[in-house]
Coordinates of N, CA, C and O in Angstrom, one line a residue:
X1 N 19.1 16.9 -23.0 CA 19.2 16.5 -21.6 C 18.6 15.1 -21.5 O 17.4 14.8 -21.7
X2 N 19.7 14.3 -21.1 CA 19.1 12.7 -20.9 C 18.4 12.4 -18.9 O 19.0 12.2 -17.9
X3 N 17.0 12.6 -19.2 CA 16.5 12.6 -18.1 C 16.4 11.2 -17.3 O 15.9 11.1 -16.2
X4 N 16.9 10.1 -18.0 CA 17.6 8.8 -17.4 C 18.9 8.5 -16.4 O 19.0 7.8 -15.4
X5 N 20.2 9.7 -17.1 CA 21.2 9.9 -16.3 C 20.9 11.1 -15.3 O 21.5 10.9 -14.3
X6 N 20.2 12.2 -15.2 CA 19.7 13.0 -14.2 C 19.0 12.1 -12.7 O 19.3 12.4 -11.6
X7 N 18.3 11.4 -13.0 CA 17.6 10.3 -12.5 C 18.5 10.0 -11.7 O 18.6 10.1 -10.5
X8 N 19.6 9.3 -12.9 CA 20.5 8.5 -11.6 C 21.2 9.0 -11.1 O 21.4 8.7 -9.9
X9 N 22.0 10.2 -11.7 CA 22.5 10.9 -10.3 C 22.3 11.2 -9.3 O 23.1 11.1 -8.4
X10 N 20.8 11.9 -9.5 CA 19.7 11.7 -8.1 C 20.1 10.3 -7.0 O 20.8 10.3 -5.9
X11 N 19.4 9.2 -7.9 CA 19.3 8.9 -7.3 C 20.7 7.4 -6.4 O 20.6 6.6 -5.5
X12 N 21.9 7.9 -7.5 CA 22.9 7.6 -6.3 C 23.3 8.3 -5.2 O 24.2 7.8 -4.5
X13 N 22.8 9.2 -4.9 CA 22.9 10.4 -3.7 C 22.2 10.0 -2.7 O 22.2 10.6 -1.7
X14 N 21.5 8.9 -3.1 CA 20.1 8.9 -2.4 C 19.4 10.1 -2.1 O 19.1 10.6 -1.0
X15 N 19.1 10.5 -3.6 CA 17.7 11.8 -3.5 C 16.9 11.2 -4.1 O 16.9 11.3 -5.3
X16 N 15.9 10.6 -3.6 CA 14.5 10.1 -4.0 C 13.6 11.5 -4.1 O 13.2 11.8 -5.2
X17 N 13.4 12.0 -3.4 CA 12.5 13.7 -3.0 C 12.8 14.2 -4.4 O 12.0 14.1 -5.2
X18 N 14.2 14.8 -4.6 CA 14.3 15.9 -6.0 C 14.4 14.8 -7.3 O 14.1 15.1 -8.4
X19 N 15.0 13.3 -6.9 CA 14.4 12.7 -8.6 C 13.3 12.1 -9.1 O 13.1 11.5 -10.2
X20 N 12.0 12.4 -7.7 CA 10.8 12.4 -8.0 C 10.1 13.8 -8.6 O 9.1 13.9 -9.3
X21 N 10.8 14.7 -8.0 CA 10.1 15.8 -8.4 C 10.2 16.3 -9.7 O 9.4 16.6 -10.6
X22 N 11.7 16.3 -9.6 CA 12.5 16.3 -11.3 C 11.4 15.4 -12.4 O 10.7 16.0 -13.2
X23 N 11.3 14.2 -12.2 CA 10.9 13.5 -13.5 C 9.4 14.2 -13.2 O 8.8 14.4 -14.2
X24 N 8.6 14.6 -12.1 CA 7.2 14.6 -12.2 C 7.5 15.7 -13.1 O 6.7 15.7 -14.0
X25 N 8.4 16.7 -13.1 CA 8.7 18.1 -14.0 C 8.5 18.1 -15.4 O 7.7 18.5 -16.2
X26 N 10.1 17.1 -15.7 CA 10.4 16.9 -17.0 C 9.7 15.7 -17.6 O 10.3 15.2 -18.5
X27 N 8.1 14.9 -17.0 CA 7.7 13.9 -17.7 C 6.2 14.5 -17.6 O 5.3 13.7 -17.5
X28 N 5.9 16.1 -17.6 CA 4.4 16.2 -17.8 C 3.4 16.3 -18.9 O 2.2 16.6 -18.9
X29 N 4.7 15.9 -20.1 CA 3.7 16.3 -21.5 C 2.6 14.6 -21.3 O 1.6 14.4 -21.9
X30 N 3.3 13.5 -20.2 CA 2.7 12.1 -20.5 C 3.1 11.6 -22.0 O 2.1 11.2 -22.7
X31 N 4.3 11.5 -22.6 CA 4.4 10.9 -23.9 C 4.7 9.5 -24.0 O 5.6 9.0 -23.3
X32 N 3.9 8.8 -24.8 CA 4.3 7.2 -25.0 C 5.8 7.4 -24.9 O 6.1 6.5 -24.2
X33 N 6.7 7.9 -25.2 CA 7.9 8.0 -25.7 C 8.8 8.2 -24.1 O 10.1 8.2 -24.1
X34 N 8.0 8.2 -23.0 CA 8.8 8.1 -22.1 C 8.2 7.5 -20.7 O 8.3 7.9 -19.5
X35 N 7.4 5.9 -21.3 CA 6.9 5.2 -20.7 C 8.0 4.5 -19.5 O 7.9 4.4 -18.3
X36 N 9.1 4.2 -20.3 CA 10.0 3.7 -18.8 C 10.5 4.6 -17.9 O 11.0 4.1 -16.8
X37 N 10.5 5.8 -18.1 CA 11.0 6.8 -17.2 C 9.6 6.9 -16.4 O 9.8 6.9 -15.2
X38 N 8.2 7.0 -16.9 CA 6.5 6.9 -16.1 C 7.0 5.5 -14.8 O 6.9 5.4 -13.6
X39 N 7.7 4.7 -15.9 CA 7.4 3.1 -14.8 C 8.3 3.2 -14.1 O 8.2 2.5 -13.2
X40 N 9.8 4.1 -14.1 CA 11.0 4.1 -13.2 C 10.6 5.0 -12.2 O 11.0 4.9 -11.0
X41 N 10.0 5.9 -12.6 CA 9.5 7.3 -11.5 C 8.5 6.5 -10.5 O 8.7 6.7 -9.3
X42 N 7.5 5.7 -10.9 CA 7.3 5.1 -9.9 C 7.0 3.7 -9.3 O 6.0 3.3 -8.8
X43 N 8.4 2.9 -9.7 CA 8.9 2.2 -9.0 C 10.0 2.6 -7.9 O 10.3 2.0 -6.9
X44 N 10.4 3.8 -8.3 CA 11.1 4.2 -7.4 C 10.4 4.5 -5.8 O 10.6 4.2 -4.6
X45 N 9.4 5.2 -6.5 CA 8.8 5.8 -4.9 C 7.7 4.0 -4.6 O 7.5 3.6 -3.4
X46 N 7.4 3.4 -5.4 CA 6.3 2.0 -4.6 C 7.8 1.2 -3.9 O 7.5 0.1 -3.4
X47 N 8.9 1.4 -3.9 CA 9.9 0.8 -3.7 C 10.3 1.7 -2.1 O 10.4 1.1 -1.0
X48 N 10.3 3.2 -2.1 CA 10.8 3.1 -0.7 C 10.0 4.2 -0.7 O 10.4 4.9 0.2
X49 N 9.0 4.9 -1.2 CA 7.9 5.7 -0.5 C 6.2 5.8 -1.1 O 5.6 6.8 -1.5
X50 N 5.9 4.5 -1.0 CA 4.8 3.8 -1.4 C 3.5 4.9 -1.3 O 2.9 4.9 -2.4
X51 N 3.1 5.7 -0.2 CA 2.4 6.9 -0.1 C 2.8 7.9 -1.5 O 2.0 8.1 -2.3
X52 N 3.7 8.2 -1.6 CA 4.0 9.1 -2.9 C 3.3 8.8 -4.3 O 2.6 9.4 -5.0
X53 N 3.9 7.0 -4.3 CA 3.3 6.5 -5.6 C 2.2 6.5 -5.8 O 1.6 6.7 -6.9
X54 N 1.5 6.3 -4.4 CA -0.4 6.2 -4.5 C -0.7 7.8 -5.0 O -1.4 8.1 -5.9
X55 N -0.2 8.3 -4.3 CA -0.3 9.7 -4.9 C -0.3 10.1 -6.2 O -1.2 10.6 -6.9
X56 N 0.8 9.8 -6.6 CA 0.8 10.3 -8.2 C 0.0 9.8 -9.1 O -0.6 10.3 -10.1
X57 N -0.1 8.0 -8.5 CA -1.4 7.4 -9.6 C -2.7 8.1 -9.3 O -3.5 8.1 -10.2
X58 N -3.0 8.9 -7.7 CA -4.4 9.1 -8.0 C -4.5 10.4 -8.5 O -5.6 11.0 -8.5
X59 N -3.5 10.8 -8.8 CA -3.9 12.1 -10.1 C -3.6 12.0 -11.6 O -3.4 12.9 -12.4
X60 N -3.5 10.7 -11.7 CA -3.3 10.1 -13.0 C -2.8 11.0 -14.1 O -3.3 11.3 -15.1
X61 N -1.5 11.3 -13.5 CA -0.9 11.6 -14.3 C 0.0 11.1 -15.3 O 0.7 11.9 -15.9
X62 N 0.0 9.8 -15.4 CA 0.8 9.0 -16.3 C -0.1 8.0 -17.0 O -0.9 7.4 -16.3
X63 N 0.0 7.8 -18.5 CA -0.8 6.5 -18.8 C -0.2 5.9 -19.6 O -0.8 5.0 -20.3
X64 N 1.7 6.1 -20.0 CA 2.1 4.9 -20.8 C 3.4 4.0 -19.7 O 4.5 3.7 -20.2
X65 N 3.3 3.8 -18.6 CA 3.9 2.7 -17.3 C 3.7 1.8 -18.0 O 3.3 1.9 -19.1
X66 N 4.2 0.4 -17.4 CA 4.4 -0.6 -17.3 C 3.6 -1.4 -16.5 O 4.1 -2.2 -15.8
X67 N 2.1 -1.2 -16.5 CA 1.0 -1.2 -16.1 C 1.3 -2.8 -15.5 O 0.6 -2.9 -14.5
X68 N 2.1 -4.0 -15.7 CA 1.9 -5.0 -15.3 C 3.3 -5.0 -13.7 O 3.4 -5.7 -12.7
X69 N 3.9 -4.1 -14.3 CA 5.1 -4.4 -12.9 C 4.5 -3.3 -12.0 O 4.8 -3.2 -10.8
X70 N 3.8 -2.6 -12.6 CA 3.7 -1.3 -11.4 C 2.3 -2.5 -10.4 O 2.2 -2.3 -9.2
X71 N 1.5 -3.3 -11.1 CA 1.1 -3.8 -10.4 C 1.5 -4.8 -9.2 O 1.1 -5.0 -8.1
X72 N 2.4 -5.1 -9.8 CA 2.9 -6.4 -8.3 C 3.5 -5.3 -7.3 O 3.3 -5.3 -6.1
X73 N 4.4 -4.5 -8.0 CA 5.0 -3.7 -6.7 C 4.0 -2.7 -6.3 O 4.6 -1.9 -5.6
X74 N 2.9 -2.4 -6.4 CA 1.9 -1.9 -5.5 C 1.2 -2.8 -5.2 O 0.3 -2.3 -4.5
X75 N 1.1 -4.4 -5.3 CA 0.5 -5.1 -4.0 C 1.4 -5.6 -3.0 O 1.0 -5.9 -1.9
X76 N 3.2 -5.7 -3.7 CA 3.9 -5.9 -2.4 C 4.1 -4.9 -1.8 O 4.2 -5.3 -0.6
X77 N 4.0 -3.5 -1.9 CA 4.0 -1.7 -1.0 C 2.7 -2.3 -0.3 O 2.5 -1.7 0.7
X78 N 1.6 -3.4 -0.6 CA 0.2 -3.1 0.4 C -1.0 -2.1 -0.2 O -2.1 -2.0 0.2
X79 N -0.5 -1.5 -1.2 CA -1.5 -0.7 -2.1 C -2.5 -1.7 -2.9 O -2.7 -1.7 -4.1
X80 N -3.4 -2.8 -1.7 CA -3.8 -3.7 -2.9 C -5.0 -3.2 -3.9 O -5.3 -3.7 -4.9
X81 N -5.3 -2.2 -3.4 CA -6.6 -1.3 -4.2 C -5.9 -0.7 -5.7 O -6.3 -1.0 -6.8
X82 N -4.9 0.0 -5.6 CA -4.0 0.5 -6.8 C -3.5 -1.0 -7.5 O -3.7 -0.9 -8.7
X83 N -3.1 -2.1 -7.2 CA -3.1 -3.6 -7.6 C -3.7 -3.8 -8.7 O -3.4 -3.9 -9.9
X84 N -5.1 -3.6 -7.9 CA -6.5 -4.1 -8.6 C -6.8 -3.7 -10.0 O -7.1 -4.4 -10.9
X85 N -6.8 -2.0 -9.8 CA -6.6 -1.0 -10.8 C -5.8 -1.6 -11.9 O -6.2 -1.5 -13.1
X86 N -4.6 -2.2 -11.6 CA -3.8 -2.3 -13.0 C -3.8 -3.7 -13.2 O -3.5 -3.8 -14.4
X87 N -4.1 -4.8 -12.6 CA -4.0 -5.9 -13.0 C -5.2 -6.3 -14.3 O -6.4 -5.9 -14.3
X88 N -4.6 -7.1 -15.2 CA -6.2 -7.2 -16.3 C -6.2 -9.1 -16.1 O -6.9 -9.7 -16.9
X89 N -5.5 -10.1 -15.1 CA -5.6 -11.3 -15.3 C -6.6 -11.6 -13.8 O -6.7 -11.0 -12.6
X90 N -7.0 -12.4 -14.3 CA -8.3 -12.5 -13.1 C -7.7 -13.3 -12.4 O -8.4 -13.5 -11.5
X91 N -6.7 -13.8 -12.2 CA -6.1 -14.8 -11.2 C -5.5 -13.6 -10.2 O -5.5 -13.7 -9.0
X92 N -4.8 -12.2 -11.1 CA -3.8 -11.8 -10.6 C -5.0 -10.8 -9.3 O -4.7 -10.4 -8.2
X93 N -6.2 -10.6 -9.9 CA -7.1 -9.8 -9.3 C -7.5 -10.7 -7.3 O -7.6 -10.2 -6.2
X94 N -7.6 -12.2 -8.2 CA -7.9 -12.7 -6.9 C -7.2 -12.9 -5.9 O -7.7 -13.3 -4.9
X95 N -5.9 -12.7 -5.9 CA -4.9 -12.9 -5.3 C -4.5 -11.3 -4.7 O -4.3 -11.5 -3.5
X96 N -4.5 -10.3 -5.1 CA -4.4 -8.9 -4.4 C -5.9 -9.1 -3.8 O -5.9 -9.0 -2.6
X97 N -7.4 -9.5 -4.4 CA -8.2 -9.4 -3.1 C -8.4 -10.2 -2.1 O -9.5 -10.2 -1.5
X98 N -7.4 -11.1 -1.7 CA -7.6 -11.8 -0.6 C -6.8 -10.6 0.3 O -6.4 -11.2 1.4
X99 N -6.6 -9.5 0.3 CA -6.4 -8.6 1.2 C -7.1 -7.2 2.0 O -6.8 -6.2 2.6
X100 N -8.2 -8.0 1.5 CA -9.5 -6.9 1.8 C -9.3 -6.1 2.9 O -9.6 -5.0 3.0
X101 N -8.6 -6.8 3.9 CA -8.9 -5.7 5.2 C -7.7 -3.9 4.6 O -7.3 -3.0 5.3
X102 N -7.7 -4.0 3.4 CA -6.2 -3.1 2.5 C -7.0 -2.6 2.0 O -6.8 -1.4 2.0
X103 N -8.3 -2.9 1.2 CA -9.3 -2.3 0.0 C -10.4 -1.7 1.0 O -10.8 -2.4 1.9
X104 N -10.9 -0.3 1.0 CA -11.8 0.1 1.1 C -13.0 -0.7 0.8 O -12.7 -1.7 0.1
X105 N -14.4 -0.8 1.1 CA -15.5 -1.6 0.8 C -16.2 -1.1 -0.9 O -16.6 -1.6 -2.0
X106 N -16.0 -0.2 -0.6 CA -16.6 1.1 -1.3 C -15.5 1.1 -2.7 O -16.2 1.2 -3.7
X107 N -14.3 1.1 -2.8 CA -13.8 1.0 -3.7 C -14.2 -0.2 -4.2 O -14.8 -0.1 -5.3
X108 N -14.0 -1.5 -3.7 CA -14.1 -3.0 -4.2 C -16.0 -2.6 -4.9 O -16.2 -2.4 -6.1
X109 N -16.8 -2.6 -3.9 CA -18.2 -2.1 -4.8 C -17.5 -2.1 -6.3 O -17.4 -3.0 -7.2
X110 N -17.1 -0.8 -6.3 CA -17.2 0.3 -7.7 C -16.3 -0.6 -8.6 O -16.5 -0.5 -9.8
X111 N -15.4 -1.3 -8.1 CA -14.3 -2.0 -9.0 C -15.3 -2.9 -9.5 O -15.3 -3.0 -10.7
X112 N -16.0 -3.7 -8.9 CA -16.6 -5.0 -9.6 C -17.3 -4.7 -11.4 O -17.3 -5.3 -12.5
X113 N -17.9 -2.9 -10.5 CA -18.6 -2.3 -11.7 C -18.0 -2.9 -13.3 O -18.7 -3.4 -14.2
X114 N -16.2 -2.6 -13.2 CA -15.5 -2.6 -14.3 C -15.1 -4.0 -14.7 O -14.3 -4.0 -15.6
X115 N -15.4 -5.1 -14.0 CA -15.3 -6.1 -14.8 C -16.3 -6.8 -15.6 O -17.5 -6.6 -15.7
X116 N -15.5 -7.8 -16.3 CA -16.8 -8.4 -17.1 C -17.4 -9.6 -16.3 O -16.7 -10.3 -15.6
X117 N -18.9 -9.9 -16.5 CA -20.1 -10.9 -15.8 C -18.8 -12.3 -15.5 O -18.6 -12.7 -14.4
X118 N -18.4 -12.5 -16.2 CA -17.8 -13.8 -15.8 C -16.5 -13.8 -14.5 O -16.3 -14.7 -13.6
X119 N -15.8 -12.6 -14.8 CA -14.8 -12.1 -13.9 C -15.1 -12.1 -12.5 O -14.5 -12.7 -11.6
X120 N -16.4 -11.2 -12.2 CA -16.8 -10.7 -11.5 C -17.4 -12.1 -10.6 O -17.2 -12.4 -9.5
X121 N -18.0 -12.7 -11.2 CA -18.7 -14.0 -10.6 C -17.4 -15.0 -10.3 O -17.4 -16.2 -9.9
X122 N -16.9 -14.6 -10.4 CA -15.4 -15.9 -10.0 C -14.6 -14.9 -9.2 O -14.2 -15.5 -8.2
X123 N -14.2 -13.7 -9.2 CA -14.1 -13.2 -7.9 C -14.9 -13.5 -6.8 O -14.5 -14.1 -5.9
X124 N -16.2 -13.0 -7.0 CA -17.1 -13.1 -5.7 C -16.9 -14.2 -5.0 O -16.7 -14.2 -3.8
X125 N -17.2 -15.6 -5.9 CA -17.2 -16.6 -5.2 C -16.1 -16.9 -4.4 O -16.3 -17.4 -3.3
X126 N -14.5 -16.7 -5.0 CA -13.4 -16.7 -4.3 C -13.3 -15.6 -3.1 O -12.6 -15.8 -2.1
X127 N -14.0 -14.6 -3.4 CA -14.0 -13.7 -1.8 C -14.8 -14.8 -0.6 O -14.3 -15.1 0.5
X128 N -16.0 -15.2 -1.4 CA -16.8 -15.8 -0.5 C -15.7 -17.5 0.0 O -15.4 -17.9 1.2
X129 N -15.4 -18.0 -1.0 CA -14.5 -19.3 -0.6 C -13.4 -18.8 0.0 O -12.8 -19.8 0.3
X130 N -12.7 -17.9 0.4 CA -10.9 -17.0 1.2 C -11.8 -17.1 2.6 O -11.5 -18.1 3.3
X131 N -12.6 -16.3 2.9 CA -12.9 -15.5 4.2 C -14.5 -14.6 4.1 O -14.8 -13.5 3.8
X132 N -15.5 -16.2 4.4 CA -16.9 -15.4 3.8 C -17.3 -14.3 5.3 O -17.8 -13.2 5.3
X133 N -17.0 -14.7 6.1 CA -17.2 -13.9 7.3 C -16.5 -12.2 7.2 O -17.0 -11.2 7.6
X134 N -15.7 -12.4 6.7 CA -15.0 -11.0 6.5 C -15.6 -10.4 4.8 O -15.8 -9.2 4.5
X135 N -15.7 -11.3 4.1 CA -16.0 -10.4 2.6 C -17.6 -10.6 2.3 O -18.1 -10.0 1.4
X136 N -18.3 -11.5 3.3 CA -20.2 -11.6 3.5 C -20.9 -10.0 2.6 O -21.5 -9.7 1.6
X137 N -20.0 -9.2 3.8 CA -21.2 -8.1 3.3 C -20.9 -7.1 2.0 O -21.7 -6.5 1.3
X138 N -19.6 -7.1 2.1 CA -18.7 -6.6 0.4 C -19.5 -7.4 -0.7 O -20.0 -6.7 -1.6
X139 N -19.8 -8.8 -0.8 CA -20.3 -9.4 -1.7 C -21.9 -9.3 -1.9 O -22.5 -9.2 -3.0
X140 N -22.7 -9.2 -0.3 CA -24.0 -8.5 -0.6 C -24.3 -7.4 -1.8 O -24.9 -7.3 -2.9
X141 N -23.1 -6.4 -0.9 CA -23.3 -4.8 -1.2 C -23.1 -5.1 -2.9 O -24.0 -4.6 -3.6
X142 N -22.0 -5.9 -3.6 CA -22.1 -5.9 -4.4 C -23.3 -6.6 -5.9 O -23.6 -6.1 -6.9
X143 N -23.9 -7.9 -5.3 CA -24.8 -8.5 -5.5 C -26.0 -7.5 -5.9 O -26.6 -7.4 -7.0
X144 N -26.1 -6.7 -4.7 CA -27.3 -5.8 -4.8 C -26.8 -4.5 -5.7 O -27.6 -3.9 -6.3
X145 N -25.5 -4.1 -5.8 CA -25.5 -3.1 -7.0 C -25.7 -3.5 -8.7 O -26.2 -2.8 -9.6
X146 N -25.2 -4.9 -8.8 CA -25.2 -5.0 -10.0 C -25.7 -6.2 -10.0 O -25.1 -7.2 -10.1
X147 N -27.1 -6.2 -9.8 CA -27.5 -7.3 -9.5 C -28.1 -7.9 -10.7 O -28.1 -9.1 -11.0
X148 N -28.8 -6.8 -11.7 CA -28.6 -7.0 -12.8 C -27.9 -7.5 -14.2 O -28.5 -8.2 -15.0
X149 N -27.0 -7.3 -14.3 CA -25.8 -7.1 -15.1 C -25.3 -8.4 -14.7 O -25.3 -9.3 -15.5
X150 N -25.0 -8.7 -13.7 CA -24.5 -10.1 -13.0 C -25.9 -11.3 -13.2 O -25.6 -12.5 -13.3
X151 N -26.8 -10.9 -13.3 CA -27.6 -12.2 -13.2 C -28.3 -12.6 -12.1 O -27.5 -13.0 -11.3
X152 N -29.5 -12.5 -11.8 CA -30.0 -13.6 -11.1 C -29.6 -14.9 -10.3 O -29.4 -15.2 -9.1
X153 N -29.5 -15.4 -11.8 CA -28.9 -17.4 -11.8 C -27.6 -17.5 -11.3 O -27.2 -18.3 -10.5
X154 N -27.0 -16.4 -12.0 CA -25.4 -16.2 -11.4 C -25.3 -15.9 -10.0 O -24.4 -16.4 -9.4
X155 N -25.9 -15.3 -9.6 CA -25.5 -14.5 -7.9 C -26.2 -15.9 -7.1 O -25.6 -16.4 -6.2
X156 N -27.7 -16.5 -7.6 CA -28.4 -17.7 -6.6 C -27.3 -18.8 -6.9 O -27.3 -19.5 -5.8
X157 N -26.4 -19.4 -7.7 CA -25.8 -20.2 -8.3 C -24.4 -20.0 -6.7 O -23.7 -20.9 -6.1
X158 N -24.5 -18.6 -6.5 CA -23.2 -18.6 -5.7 C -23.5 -19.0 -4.0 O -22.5 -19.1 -3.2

């Protein structure tokens, strides 16, 4: 059974509902071997049911996607938090966080956690240079969690 042409039959019917359910079915072993059917399953839904996709990524049930496309189309769906998650170029990070009022505070916190000292200090400063009035206290909260790890010199420097 070619679960690429099931797909589309679906999804010329326009059944989005049963050819998301279908592939969440027939794609739960998670095999490298059926990474574009992971990144078609959900481009489909960040394309016309953006809530579904946030869904499925936050039960992480897939980990061989196309980790760089599923990012742009979850910051054009508005998912800039799911963005963040998949982007690894620090340009592409600063550019989904200039949409903070979209990211939780609380998530952005815990995200900084996962970058490296130099990343993190060129975000901040670009939160602070976008909109310091709106990202002031995100960048505190952050300052003070990892205030360590980040440096001193680095955080007074900002």
């Amino acid at each position: 059974l070619d679960y690429g042409v099931v797909t589309d039959v679906f999804m010329q019917h326009n059944c989005l509902q049963q050819a998301t359910s279908f592939l969440l079915d027939a794609l739960k072993g998670d095999k490298p071997e059926e990474a574009h059917l992971q990144t078609r399953l959900l481009e489909m839904n960040l394309m016309a049911a953006p809530q579904v996709a946030d869904a499925i990524m936050a039960n992480e049930m897939f980990h061989h996607y196309d980790r760089a496309s599923i990012a742009m189309l979850c910051e054009k769906a508005g998912l800039a938090a799911r963005a963040l998650e998949h982007y690894e170029n620090v340009d592409d990070m600063k550019r989904a966080m200039l949409r903070t009022e979209l990211i939780p505070p609380e998530f952005l916190v815990k995200f900084f956690g996962t970058l490296s000292v130099e990343n993190a200090i060129e975000c901040l400063n670009h939160l602070l240079r976008t909109n310091m009035r709106q990202n002031l206290q995100t960048v505190v909260q952050v300052a003070r969690e990892y205030s360590e790890q980040l440096g001193a010199d680095n955080l007074i420097e900002m």
